Short mmCIF file of C-alpha atoms in Angstrom, two decimals:
data_model
loop_
_atom_site.label_atom_id
_atom_site.label_comp_id
_atom_site.label_asym_id
_atom_site.label_seq_id
_atom_site.Cartn_x
_atom_site.Cartn_y
_atom_site.Cartn_z
CA UNK A 176 -111.82 104.24 81.79
CA UNK A 177 -112.43 106.67 80.55
CA UNK A 178 -113.27 110.29 80.23
CA UNK A 179 -111.50 112.26 77.55
CA UNK A 180 -108.86 114.56 79.01
CA UNK A 181 -109.04 118.26 78.16
CA UNK A 182 -105.67 119.63 79.37
CA UNK A 183 -106.59 123.11 80.58
CA UNK A 184 -105.56 124.67 83.85
CA UNK A 185 -109.15 124.77 85.08
CA UNK A 186 -109.65 121.14 84.17
CA UNK A 187 -106.47 120.10 85.96
CA UNK A 188 -107.54 121.91 89.09
CA UNK A 189 -110.92 120.22 88.97
CA UNK A 190 -109.41 116.77 88.51
CA UNK A 191 -107.22 117.10 91.59
CA UNK A 192 -109.93 118.15 93.94
CA UNK A 193 -112.68 116.56 95.88
CA UNK A 194 -116.02 117.43 94.27
CA UNK A 195 -117.88 120.07 96.23
CA UNK A 196 -120.61 118.80 98.43
CA UNK A 197 -123.43 120.50 100.24
CA UNK A 198 -125.18 119.65 103.40
CA UNK A 199 -127.99 117.14 103.14
CA UNK A 200 -130.22 115.65 105.76
CA UNK A 201 -129.87 111.89 105.28
CA UNK A 202 -126.18 111.33 105.83
CA UNK A 203 -123.03 111.18 103.70
CA UNK A 204 -121.64 108.48 101.44
CA UNK A 205 -117.90 108.71 100.70
CA UNK A 206 -116.77 107.13 97.42
CA UNK A 207 -113.10 106.75 96.47
CA UNK A 208 -112.52 106.66 92.72
CA UNK A 209 -110.12 107.82 89.97
CA UNK A 210 -109.62 111.39 88.80
CA UNK A 211 -111.17 111.21 85.35
CA UNK A 212 -114.38 109.87 86.90
CA UNK A 213 -114.81 112.93 89.13
CA UNK A 214 -113.57 115.56 86.65
CA UNK A 215 -116.15 118.14 85.66
CA UNK A 216 -116.49 116.52 82.21
CA UNK A 217 -116.62 112.97 83.65
CA UNK A 218 -119.59 110.90 84.85
CA UNK A 219 -119.07 111.84 88.53
CA UNK A 220 -121.05 115.10 88.54
CA UNK A 221 -124.02 113.46 86.76
CA UNK A 222 -123.94 110.47 89.12
CA UNK A 223 -123.68 112.74 92.17
CA UNK A 224 -126.66 114.83 91.12
CA UNK A 225 -128.82 111.80 90.33
CA UNK A 226 -127.96 109.85 93.49
CA UNK A 227 -128.38 112.83 95.82
CA UNK A 228 -131.80 113.48 94.29
CA UNK A 229 -132.67 109.83 94.93
CA UNK A 230 -131.36 109.54 98.49
CA UNK A 231 -131.63 113.08 99.87
CA UNK A 232 -128.07 112.61 101.12
CA UNK A 233 -124.58 113.92 100.38
CA UNK A 234 -122.39 111.94 97.95
CA UNK A 235 -118.73 112.88 98.46
CA UNK A 236 -116.12 111.75 95.91
CA UNK A 237 -112.41 111.47 96.76
CA UNK A 238 -110.18 110.86 93.74
CA UNK A 239 -106.68 109.53 92.99
CA UNK A 240 -104.84 109.22 89.68
CA UNK A 241 -105.98 105.79 88.49
CA UNK A 242 -107.31 102.39 89.49
CA UNK A 243 -104.16 100.68 90.77
CA UNK A 244 -103.31 103.81 92.76
CA UNK A 245 -106.80 103.54 94.22
CA UNK A 246 -106.07 100.09 95.65
CA UNK A 247 -102.64 101.23 96.84
CA UNK A 248 -104.25 104.12 98.76
CA UNK A 249 -106.78 101.81 100.36
CA UNK A 250 -104.01 99.45 101.47
CA UNK A 251 -102.11 102.36 103.04
CA UNK A 252 -105.17 103.60 104.91
CA UNK A 253 -106.28 100.13 106.01
CA UNK A 254 -108.98 100.17 108.67
CA UNK A 255 -108.59 103.95 109.00
CA UNK A 256 -110.03 104.59 105.54
CA UNK A 257 -112.90 107.02 105.17
CA UNK A 258 -114.15 105.23 102.05
CA UNK A 259 -117.60 103.66 102.16
CA UNK A 260 -117.27 102.54 98.54
CA UNK A 261 -114.27 102.08 96.25
CA UNK A 262 -115.24 102.58 92.60
CA UNK A 263 -112.74 102.05 89.78
CA UNK A 264 -110.85 98.82 90.43
CA UNK A 265 -111.07 96.18 87.72
CA UNK A 266 -111.24 92.40 87.64
CA UNK A 267 -107.45 92.19 87.45
CA UNK A 268 -107.32 93.62 90.99
CA UNK A 269 -110.29 92.00 92.72
CA UNK A 270 -108.40 89.06 94.22
CA UNK A 271 -105.78 91.40 95.70
CA UNK A 272 -108.51 93.73 96.92
CA UNK A 273 -110.41 90.91 98.65
CA UNK A 274 -107.19 89.73 100.31
CA UNK A 275 -106.95 93.06 102.17
CA UNK A 276 -110.00 92.08 104.23
CA UNK A 277 -111.28 95.63 103.72
CA UNK A 278 -114.34 94.75 101.58
CA UNK A 279 -117.78 93.43 102.52
CA UNK A 280 -120.38 91.61 100.36
CA UNK A 281 -122.27 94.04 98.10
CA UNK A 282 -125.67 92.41 98.69
CA UNK A 283 -127.00 93.68 95.36
CA UNK A 284 -129.16 91.91 92.79
CA UNK A 285 -126.82 91.05 89.90
CA UNK A 286 -129.61 90.17 87.46
CA UNK A 287 -129.39 93.69 86.01
CA UNK A 288 -125.65 93.37 85.33
CA UNK A 289 -124.74 92.88 81.68
CA UNK A 290 -121.03 92.25 80.99
CA UNK A 291 -119.24 89.75 78.71
CA UNK A 292 -119.11 86.36 80.41
CA UNK A 293 -121.79 87.21 82.99
CA UNK A 294 -121.27 88.05 86.66
CA UNK A 295 -121.36 86.08 89.94
CA UNK A 296 -118.94 87.92 92.31
CA UNK A 297 -120.65 88.72 95.64
CA UNK A 298 -118.06 91.34 96.71
CA UNK A 299 -117.59 93.51 93.63
CA UNK A 300 -120.18 94.82 91.18
CA UNK A 301 -119.40 96.03 87.62
CA UNK A 302 -120.29 99.54 86.49
CA UNK A 303 -118.82 99.47 82.96
CA UNK A 304 -116.53 97.55 80.63
CA UNK A 305 -114.35 98.06 77.55
CA UNK A 306 -111.52 96.63 75.48
CA UNK A 307 -107.97 97.98 75.50
CA UNK A 308 -106.78 99.22 72.12
CA UNK A 309 -104.09 101.25 70.43
CA UNK A 310 -105.79 104.48 69.35
CA UNK A 311 -104.04 106.34 66.54
CA UNK A 312 -104.17 109.67 64.75
CA UNK A 313 -105.12 109.06 61.11
CA UNK A 314 -103.48 112.36 60.13
CA UNK A 315 -100.13 111.24 61.57
CA UNK A 316 -100.18 107.50 60.87
CA UNK A 317 -101.36 106.04 57.54
CA UNK A 318 -100.56 102.39 58.33
CA UNK A 319 -101.51 101.57 61.95
CA UNK A 320 -100.40 98.27 63.51
CA UNK A 321 -102.71 95.33 62.81
CA UNK A 322 -101.47 93.16 65.65
CA UNK A 323 -99.49 93.30 68.87
CA UNK A 324 -96.59 91.86 66.85
CA UNK A 325 -96.86 94.80 64.41
CA UNK A 326 -96.81 97.20 67.35
CA UNK A 327 -93.80 95.56 68.99
CA UNK A 328 -91.74 95.24 65.81
CA UNK A 329 -92.83 98.42 64.04
CA UNK A 330 -90.96 101.64 63.21
CA UNK A 331 -89.36 103.02 66.42
CA UNK A 332 -89.88 106.55 65.07
CA UNK A 333 -93.66 106.10 65.35
CA UNK A 334 -94.16 106.55 69.07
CA UNK A 335 -96.84 105.44 71.51
CA UNK A 336 -97.71 106.71 74.98
CA UNK A 337 -98.53 103.99 77.50
CA UNK A 338 -99.36 103.91 81.21
CA UNK A 339 -97.52 102.51 84.22
CA UNK A 340 -98.91 99.13 85.38
CA UNK A 341 -97.89 99.97 88.95
CA UNK A 342 -100.43 102.81 89.15
CA UNK A 343 -102.83 102.46 86.22
CA UNK A 344 -105.39 99.82 85.26
CA UNK A 345 -104.85 100.45 81.50
CA UNK A 346 -101.10 100.07 82.06
CA UNK A 347 -101.72 96.82 83.89
CA UNK A 348 -104.11 95.82 81.10
CA UNK A 349 -101.41 96.24 78.42
CA UNK A 350 -99.01 94.19 80.52
CA UNK A 351 -101.58 91.38 80.76
CA UNK A 352 -102.48 91.72 77.07
CA UNK A 353 -98.80 91.16 76.20
CA UNK A 354 -98.64 88.24 78.64
CA UNK A 355 -101.76 86.66 77.11
CA UNK A 356 -100.24 86.88 73.61
CA UNK A 357 -96.51 86.33 74.26
CA UNK A 358 -96.52 84.24 77.43
CA UNK A 359 -92.96 83.56 78.59
CA UNK A 360 -91.61 85.68 75.70
CA UNK A 361 -93.26 88.85 77.02
CA UNK A 362 -90.01 90.27 78.40
CA UNK A 363 -88.40 90.08 74.96
CA UNK A 364 -91.45 91.81 73.46
CA UNK A 365 -91.21 94.64 76.00
CA UNK A 366 -87.51 94.91 75.16
CA UNK A 367 -88.45 95.62 71.53
CA UNK A 368 -91.46 97.82 72.27
CA UNK A 369 -89.61 100.18 74.60
CA UNK A 370 -87.97 101.93 71.66
CA UNK A 371 -91.43 102.92 70.40
CA UNK A 372 -92.59 104.25 73.79
CA UNK A 373 -92.45 108.04 74.00
CA UNK A 374 -93.19 108.03 77.72
CA UNK A 375 -94.95 106.08 80.46
CA UNK A 376 -97.53 108.07 82.41
CA UNK A 377 -98.98 107.34 85.88
CA UNK A 378 -102.55 107.32 84.58
CA UNK A 379 -104.69 107.24 81.44
CA UNK A 380 -105.63 110.93 81.47
CA UNK A 381 -102.06 112.20 81.11
CA UNK A 382 -101.35 109.72 78.30
CA UNK A 383 -104.44 110.67 76.31
CA UNK A 384 -103.71 114.36 76.78
CA UNK A 385 -100.23 113.90 75.30
CA UNK A 386 -101.74 112.00 72.37
CA UNK A 387 -104.42 114.56 71.51
CA UNK A 388 -101.90 117.39 71.82
CA UNK A 389 -99.83 115.74 69.07
CA UNK A 390 -96.90 114.46 71.13
CA UNK A 391 -97.28 110.92 69.72
CA UNK A 392 -99.38 109.31 66.93
CA UNK A 393 -100.53 106.41 69.15
CA UNK A 394 -101.76 105.89 72.72
CA UNK A 395 -102.93 102.95 74.78
CA UNK A 396 -106.64 103.51 75.33
CA UNK A 397 -109.91 101.74 74.47
CA UNK A 398 -111.86 100.64 71.41
CA UNK A 399 -114.57 103.04 72.64
CA UNK A 400 -112.36 106.16 72.77
CA UNK A 401 -113.07 107.15 69.12
CA UNK A 402 -116.77 107.48 70.03
CA UNK A 403 -115.91 110.65 71.96
CA UNK A 404 -114.31 112.24 68.92
CA UNK A 405 -117.15 111.14 66.62
CA UNK A 406 -119.93 112.38 68.92
CA UNK A 407 -118.43 115.36 70.74
CA UNK A 408 -116.08 116.64 68.01
CA UNK A 409 -117.77 115.31 64.86
CA UNK A 410 -114.52 113.87 63.55
CA UNK A 411 -113.24 110.44 62.49
CA UNK A 412 -109.62 111.55 62.89
CA UNK A 413 -108.84 109.30 65.88
CA UNK A 414 -109.44 105.56 65.44
CA UNK A 415 -108.71 102.32 67.28
CA UNK A 416 -106.49 99.76 65.54
CA UNK A 417 -108.07 96.31 65.25
CA UNK A 418 -105.59 93.64 66.43
CA UNK A 419 -105.81 90.17 64.90
CA UNK A 420 -104.79 88.43 68.17
CA UNK A 421 -107.81 89.96 69.91
CA UNK A 422 -108.24 92.68 72.54
CA UNK A 423 -107.92 92.46 76.33
CA UNK A 424 -111.18 92.99 78.24
CA UNK A 425 -111.49 95.34 81.20
CA UNK A 426 -114.48 95.18 83.55
CA UNK A 427 -114.49 98.06 86.06
CA UNK A 428 -116.05 97.37 89.45
CA UNK A 429 -117.06 98.93 92.75
CA UNK A 430 -117.10 97.41 96.23
CA UNK A 431 -118.38 98.30 99.70
CA UNK A 432 -115.68 98.61 102.36
CA UNK A 433 -116.05 97.11 105.81
CA UNK A 434 -116.53 100.70 107.05
CA UNK A 435 -119.22 101.24 104.40
CA UNK A 436 -121.04 98.09 105.51
CA UNK A 437 -122.28 100.14 108.48
CA UNK A 438 -123.61 102.90 106.19
CA UNK A 439 -127.05 102.06 104.70
CA UNK A 440 -126.35 104.47 101.86
CA UNK A 441 -123.67 102.11 100.56
CA UNK A 442 -126.03 99.26 99.64
CA UNK A 443 -128.46 101.85 98.24
CA UNK A 444 -125.70 103.23 95.98
CA UNK A 445 -124.74 99.77 94.70
CA UNK A 446 -128.35 99.08 93.68
CA UNK A 447 -128.51 102.54 92.08
CA UNK A 448 -125.26 101.87 90.19
CA UNK A 449 -126.80 99.14 88.01
CA UNK A 450 -129.73 101.30 86.86
CA UNK A 451 -130.23 104.18 84.41
CA UNK A 452 -129.57 106.90 87.05
CA UNK A 453 -125.91 105.85 87.03
CA UNK A 454 -125.57 103.96 83.75
CA UNK A 455 -126.81 106.86 81.60
CA UNK A 456 -123.59 108.70 82.51
CA UNK A 457 -121.27 105.91 81.29
CA UNK A 458 -121.38 105.80 77.46
CA UNK A 459 -120.86 109.51 76.77
CA UNK A 460 -119.04 110.67 79.92
CA UNK A 461 -116.77 107.73 80.78
CA UNK A 462 -116.79 106.54 77.13
CA UNK A 463 -117.12 102.87 78.04
CA UNK A 464 -119.88 100.31 77.54
CA UNK A 465 -122.54 100.37 80.30
CA UNK A 466 -122.76 97.34 82.59
CA UNK A 467 -126.48 97.85 83.21
CA UNK A 468 -129.61 99.30 81.66
CA UNK A 469 -129.64 102.81 80.21
CA UNK A 470 -132.78 104.84 79.56
CA UNK A 471 -131.82 105.39 75.89
CA UNK A 472 -130.02 103.31 73.24
CA UNK A 473 -126.35 104.05 72.65
CA UNK A 474 -125.49 106.64 70.01
CA UNK A 475 -125.09 105.03 66.54
CA UNK A 476 -121.39 105.99 66.66
CA UNK A 477 -120.85 103.03 69.00
CA UNK A 478 -121.87 100.73 66.13
CA UNK A 479 -118.86 102.00 64.13
CA UNK A 480 -116.27 101.04 66.73
CA UNK A 481 -113.81 98.16 66.50
CA UNK A 482 -115.44 94.92 67.66
CA UNK A 483 -112.78 92.47 68.87
CA UNK A 484 -112.85 89.16 67.02
CA UNK A 485 -111.39 87.55 70.14
CA UNK A 486 -111.66 88.59 73.79
CA UNK A 487 -108.53 88.08 75.87
CA UNK A 488 -108.61 87.95 79.67
CA UNK A 489 -106.56 86.11 82.27
CA UNK A 490 -108.20 84.63 85.39
CA UNK A 491 -108.07 87.08 88.34
CA UNK A 492 -106.39 84.41 90.48
CA UNK A 493 -103.61 84.04 87.88
CA UNK A 494 -103.12 87.80 87.76
CA UNK A 495 -102.99 88.05 91.55
CA UNK A 496 -100.45 85.23 91.81
CA UNK A 497 -98.14 86.70 89.16
CA UNK A 498 -98.78 90.47 89.07
CA UNK A 499 -95.78 91.51 91.14
CA UNK A 500 -93.37 89.26 89.18
CA UNK A 501 -94.81 90.37 85.82
CA UNK A 502 -94.55 94.05 86.78
CA UNK A 503 -90.92 93.47 87.82
CA UNK A 504 -90.31 91.76 84.46
CA UNK A 505 -91.83 94.76 82.64
CA UNK A 506 -89.81 97.23 84.70
CA UNK A 507 -86.57 95.38 84.06
CA UNK A 508 -87.17 95.15 80.30
CA UNK A 509 -88.17 98.83 80.05
CA UNK A 510 -85.16 100.13 81.96
CA UNK A 511 -82.35 97.98 80.55
#
């Protein structure tokens, strides 16, 4: 996801810190998540204020760069983790996450969850969703790619910033998008695309910051990213390219850790997450589609966004079985 990055010194400092907390009377809930969620312009501060008002407790966020890094940190900490909840993995990581043995059933009512394809997972619960897209600057690019093939085989002078699949869920999403379209020919596609890649960043925030500062005319982001520019900046300058092969779906999820299973605030937070107190912060702070009910309709700008004609997604089990090999394939093609 995905809060728009404003690259100022103050913003950077805020994104690298744990959000301030103050003493409450009904305990503390520790939530691990990604940096753009907890940044001062992200949904974290709104969610923290709303949940603390609901529970009379202290909600403490701890952030890392991006979603894959989040799982990597949890694996390193193992049973010593301080996380009660991990928020910011996606469905491409849930099988790996379950295999750690560090998550407990969420116990929440999923009838309020509204994501493409429905939801039945009893360990992870969605909080938003979106579709990966190439977002481009209309002032720098008059003929954006119309397909993944156009992107791969286009002018190498027209650069794109992408993210690293080893640390970032969008980076992993692009890898899977290419795999869904190219299959066994994905390595050859990466070999062609690498000449168009300006740089590979650890997370989404750095990539989008480079894009909006004019370093490249394209960036891997989401079909929903232009909504930020339309609503917050009143401009149509930045748009998502519609790809004829379809767009890869991302569903972002949260789960209760085995440590959190002993904290009653964890199940309370998961129930809260599917309602307006949490979901109201998603459309115009994380700039994704809400996975539950909001108190108000979405801004009309969301009706002007690219709507994928085809949704692409690989089964989580397939991703888990092949992720390491596919990342190695990507790394080899990008470094040859």
